[in-house]
Coordinates of C-alpha atoms and ligand atoms in Angstrom, one line a residue:
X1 CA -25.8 1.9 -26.8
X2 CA -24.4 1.7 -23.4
X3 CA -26.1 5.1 -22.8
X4 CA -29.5 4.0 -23.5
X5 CA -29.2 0.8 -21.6
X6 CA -28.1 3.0 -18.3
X7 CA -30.9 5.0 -19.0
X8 CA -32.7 1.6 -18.9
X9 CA -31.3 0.3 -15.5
X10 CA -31.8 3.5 -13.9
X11 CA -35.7 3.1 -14.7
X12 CA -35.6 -0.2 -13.2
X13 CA -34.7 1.0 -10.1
X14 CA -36.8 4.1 -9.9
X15 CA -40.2 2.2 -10.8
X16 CA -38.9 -0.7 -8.2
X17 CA -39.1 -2.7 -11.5
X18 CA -37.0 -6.6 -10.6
X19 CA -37.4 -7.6 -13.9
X20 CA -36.4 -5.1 -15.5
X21 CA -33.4 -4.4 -13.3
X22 CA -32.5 -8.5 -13.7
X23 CA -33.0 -8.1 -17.3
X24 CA -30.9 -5.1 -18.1
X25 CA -27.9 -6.9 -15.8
X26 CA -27.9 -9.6 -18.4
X27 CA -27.8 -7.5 -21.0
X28 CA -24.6 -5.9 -19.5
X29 CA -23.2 -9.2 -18.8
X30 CA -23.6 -11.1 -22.3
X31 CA -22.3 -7.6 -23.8
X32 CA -19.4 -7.7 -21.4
X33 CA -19.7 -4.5 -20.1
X34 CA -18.0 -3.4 -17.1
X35 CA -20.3 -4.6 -14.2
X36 CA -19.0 -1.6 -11.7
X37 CA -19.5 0.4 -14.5
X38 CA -23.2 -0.5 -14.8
X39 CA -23.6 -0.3 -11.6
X40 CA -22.0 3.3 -10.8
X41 CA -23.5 4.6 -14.2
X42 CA -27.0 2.4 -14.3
X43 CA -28.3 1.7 -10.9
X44 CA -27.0 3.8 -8.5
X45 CA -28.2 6.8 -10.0
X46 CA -31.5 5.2 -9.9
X47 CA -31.2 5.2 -6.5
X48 CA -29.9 8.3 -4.9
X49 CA -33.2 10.0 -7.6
X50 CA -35.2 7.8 -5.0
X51 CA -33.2 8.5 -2.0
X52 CA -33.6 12.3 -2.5
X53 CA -37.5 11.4 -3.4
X54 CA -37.9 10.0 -0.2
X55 CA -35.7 13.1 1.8
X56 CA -38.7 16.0 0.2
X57 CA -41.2 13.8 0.8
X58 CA -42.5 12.9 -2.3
X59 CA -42.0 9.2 -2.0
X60 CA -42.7 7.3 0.6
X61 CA -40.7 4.0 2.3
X62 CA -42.3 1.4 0.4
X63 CA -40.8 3.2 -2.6
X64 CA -37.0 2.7 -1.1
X65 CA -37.9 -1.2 -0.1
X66 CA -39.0 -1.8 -4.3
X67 CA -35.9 0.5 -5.6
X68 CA -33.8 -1.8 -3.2
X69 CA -35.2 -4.9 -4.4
X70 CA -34.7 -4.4 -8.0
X71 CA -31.2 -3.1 -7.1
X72 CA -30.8 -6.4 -5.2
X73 CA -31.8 -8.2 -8.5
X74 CA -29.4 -6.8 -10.2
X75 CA -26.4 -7.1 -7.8
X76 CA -27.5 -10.6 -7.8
X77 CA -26.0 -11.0 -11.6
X78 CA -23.7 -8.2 -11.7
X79 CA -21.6 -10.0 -8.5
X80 CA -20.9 -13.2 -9.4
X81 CA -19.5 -11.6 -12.8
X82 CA -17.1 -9.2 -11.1
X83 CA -15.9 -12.3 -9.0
X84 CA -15.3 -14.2 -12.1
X85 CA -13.2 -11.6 -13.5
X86 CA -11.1 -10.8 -10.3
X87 CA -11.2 -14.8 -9.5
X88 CA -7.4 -15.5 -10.1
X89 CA -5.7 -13.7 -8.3
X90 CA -4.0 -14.7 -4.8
X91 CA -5.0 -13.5 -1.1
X92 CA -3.5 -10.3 -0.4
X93 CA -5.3 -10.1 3.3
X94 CA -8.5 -11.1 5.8
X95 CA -11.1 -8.2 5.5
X96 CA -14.3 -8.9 8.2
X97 CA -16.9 -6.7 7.1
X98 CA -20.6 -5.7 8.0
X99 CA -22.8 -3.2 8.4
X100 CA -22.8 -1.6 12.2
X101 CA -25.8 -2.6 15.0
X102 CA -28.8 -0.8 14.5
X103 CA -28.4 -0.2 10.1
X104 CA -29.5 -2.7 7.6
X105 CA -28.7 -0.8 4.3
X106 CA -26.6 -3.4 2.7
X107 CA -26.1 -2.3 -1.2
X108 CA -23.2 -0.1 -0.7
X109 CA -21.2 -3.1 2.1
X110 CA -22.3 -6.0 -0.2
X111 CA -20.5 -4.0 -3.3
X112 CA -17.3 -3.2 -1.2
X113 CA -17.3 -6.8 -0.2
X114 CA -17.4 -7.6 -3.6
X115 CA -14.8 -5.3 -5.2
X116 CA -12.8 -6.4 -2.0
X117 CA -12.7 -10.0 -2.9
X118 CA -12.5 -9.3 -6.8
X119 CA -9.2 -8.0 -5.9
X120 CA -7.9 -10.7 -3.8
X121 CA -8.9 -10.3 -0.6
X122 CA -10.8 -12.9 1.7
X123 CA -13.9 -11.4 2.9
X124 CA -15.6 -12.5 5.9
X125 CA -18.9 -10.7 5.8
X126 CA -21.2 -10.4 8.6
X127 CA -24.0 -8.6 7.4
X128 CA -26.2 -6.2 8.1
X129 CA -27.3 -4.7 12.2
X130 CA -23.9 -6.7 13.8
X131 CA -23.4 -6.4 17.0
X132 CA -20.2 -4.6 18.3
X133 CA -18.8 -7.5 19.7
X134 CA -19.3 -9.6 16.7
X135 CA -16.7 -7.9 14.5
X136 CA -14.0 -7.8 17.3
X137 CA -15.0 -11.7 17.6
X138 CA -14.8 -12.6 14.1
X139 CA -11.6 -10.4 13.6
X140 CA -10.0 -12.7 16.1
X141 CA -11.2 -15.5 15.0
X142 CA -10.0 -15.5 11.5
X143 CA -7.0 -13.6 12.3
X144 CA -8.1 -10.3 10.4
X145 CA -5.8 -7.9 8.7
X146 CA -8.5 -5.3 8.3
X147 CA -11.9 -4.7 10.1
X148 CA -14.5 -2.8 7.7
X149 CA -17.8 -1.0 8.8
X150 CA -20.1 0.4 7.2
X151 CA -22.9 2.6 8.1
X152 CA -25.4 4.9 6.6
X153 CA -27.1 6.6 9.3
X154 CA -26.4 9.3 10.8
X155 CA -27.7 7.6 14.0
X156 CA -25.7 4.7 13.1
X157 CA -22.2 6.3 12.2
X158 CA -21.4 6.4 16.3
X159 CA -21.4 2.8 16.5
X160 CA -18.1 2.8 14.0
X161 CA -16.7 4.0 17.0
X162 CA -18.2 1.8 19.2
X163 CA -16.6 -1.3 17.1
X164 CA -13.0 0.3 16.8
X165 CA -13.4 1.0 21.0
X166 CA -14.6 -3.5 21.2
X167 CA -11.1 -3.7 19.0
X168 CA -8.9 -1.2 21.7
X169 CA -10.2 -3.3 24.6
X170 CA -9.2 -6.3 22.8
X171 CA -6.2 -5.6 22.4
X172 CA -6.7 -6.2 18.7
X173 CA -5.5 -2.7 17.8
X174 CA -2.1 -2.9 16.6
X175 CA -2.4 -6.0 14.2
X176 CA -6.0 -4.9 12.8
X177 CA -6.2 -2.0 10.9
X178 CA -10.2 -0.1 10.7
X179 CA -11.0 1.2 7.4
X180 CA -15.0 3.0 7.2
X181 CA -16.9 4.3 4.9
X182 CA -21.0 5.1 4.0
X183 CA -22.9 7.9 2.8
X184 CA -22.4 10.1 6.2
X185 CA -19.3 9.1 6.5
X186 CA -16.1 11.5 5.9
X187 CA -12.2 11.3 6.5
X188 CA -13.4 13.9 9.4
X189 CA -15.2 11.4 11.2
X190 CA -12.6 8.8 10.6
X191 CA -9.8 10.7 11.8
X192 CA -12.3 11.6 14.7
X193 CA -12.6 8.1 15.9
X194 CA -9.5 6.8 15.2
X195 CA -10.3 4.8 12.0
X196 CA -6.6 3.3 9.8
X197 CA -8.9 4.8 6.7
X198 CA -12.0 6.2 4.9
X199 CA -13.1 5.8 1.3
X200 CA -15.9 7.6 0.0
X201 CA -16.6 4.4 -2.6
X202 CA -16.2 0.4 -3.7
X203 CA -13.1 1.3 -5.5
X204 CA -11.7 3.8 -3.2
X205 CA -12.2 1.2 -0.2
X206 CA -10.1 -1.6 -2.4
X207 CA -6.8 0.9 -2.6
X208 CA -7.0 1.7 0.5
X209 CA -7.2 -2.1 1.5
X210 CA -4.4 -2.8 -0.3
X211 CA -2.2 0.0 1.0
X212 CA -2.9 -1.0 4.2
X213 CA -2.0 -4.7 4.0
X214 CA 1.3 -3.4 1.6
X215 CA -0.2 -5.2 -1.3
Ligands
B1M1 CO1 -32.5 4.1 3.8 N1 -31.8 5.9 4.2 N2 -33.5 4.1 5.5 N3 -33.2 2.4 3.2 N4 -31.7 4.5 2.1 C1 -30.9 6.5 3.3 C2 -29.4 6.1 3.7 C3 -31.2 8.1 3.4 C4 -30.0 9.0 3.1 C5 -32.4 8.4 2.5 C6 -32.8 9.9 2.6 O1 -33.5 10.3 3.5 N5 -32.3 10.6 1.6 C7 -31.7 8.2 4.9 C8 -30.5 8.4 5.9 C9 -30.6 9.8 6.5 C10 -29.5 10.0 7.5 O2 -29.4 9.3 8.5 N6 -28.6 10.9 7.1 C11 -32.3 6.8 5.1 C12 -33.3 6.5 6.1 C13 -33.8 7.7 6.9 C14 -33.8 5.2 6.3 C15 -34.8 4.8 7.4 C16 -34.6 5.4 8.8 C17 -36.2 5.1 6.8 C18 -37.4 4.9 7.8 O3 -37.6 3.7 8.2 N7 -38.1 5.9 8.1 C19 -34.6 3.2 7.4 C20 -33.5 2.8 8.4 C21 -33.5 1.3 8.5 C22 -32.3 0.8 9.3 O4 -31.2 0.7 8.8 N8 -32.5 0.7 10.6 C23 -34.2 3.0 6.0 C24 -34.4 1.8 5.2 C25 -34.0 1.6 3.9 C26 -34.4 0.4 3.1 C27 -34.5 -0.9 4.0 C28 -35.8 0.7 2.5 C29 -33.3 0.4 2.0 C30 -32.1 -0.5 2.2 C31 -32.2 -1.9 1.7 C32 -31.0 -2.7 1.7 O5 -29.8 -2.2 1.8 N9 -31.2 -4.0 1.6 C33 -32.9 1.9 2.0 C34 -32.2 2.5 0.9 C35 -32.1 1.7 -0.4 C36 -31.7 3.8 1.0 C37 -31.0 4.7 -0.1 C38 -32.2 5.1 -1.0 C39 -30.0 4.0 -1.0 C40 -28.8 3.4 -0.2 C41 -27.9 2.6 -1.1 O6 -28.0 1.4 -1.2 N10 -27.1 3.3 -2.0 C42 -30.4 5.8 0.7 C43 -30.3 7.2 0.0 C44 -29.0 7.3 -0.7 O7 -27.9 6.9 -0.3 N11 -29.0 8.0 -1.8 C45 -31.1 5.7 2.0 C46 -26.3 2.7 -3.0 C47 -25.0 2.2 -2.5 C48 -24.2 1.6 -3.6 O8 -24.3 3.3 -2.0 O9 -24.7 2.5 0.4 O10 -23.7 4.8 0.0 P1 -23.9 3.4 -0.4 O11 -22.4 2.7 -0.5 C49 -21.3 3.3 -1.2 C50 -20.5 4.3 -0.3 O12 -21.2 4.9 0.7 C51 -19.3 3.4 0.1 O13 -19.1 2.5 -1.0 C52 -20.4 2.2 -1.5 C53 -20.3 1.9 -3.0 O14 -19.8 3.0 -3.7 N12 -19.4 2.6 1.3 C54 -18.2 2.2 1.9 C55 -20.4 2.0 1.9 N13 -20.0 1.3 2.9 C56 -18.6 1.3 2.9 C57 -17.7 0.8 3.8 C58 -16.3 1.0 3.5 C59 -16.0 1.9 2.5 C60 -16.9 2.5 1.6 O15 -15.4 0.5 4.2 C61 -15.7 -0.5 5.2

């Protein structure tokens, strides 16, 4: 059962199909399947088919912009359902969170956000193309345990180190620990710029949160 309905989300997002993707999301929801689950086993594989379309050149942009929409559709259900079943447990620590200047891919930040505040965290999320100084602001601000960037570019990945240099100059260093993470992104690189942590998914990113808060 669970097979064919994958098989059915992974459509949606390959044929850019909202609907669908909405549709299928519901399904998973009022048959209290695991939403990670549907969207590690459903979607995602939907897109990294389209992803890999678009690297040979046999689809074009357009084709990632629909595949993210109805990805977007059905993040939009799946969320507020892994909230709800994370939603009583206490604050374990302050992530601030975004994706870094110059990248707007938000799928993979908005699901570590997620997971991240599923599991107890407070997550202050500033979105996607943030400037450097933003995140050192913000950290500040709300007194952050752990700053976390994302960034899927390879162009992109050397603003990570941009932000964790805004943080040194801060002086925010020794109280905030920098945890990164994207599809470019390995523990090399993080060991390379100095990064607390890497994780190479949602789930990953929330144990390693939690380790380094103590939780
Ligand atoms: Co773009 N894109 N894209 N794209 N896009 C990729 C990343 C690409 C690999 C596609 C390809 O060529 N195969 C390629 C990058 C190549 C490279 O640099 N190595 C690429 C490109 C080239 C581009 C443009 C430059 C295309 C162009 O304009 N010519 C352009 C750049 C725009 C910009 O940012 N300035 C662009 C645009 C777009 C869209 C806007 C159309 C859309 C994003 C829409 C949106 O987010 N609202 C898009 C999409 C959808 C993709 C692919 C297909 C899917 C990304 C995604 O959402 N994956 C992607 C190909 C691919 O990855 N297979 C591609 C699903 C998501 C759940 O996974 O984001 O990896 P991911 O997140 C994971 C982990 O990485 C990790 O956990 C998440 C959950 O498991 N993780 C963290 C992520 N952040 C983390 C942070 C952490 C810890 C873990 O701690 C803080």
């Amino acid at each position: 059962m669970a097979d064919g309905l994958f098989e059915a989300m992974r459509r949606s997002v390959e044929e850019g199909d909202v609907a669908a993707a909405e549709a299928t999301a519901r399904t998973a929801v009022d048959e209290g399947l695991d939403p990670l689950e549907a969207i590690e086993s459903g979607y995602v594989p939907g897109l990294s088919c389209v992803g890999e379309g678009f690297a040979s050149g046999e689809l074009y942009l357009p084709d990632m912009v629909l595949a993210a929409k109805a990805m977007k559709a059905a993040m939009s259900v799946l969320e507020p359902e892994m909230k709800r079943r994370g939603a009583t447990r206490s604050v374990v620590g302050k992530v601030v969170l975004g994706t870094v200047k110059g990248d707007i891919h938000e799928i993979g930040k908005n699901l570590v956000g997620t997971m991240l505040s599923a599991s107890g965290f407070e997550v202050h999320d500033l979105g996607v193309d943030v400037p450097l100084d933003r995140f050192a602001d913000v950290a500040g601000e709300v007194g952050a345990d752990i700053v976390g960037v994302s960034a899927l570019l390879t162009t992109t990945m050397t603003n990570q180190r941009a932000v964790i240099d805004t943080l040194t100059s801060r002086g925010l260093r020794p109280t905030v620990k920098v945890i990164v993470g994207g599809a470019p992104v390995t523990q090399a690189w993080a060991d390379e710029i100095g990064a607390d942590g890497y994780s190479e998914d949602a789930v990953g990113a929330v144990t390693l949160a939690r380790r380094l808060v103590g939780a």
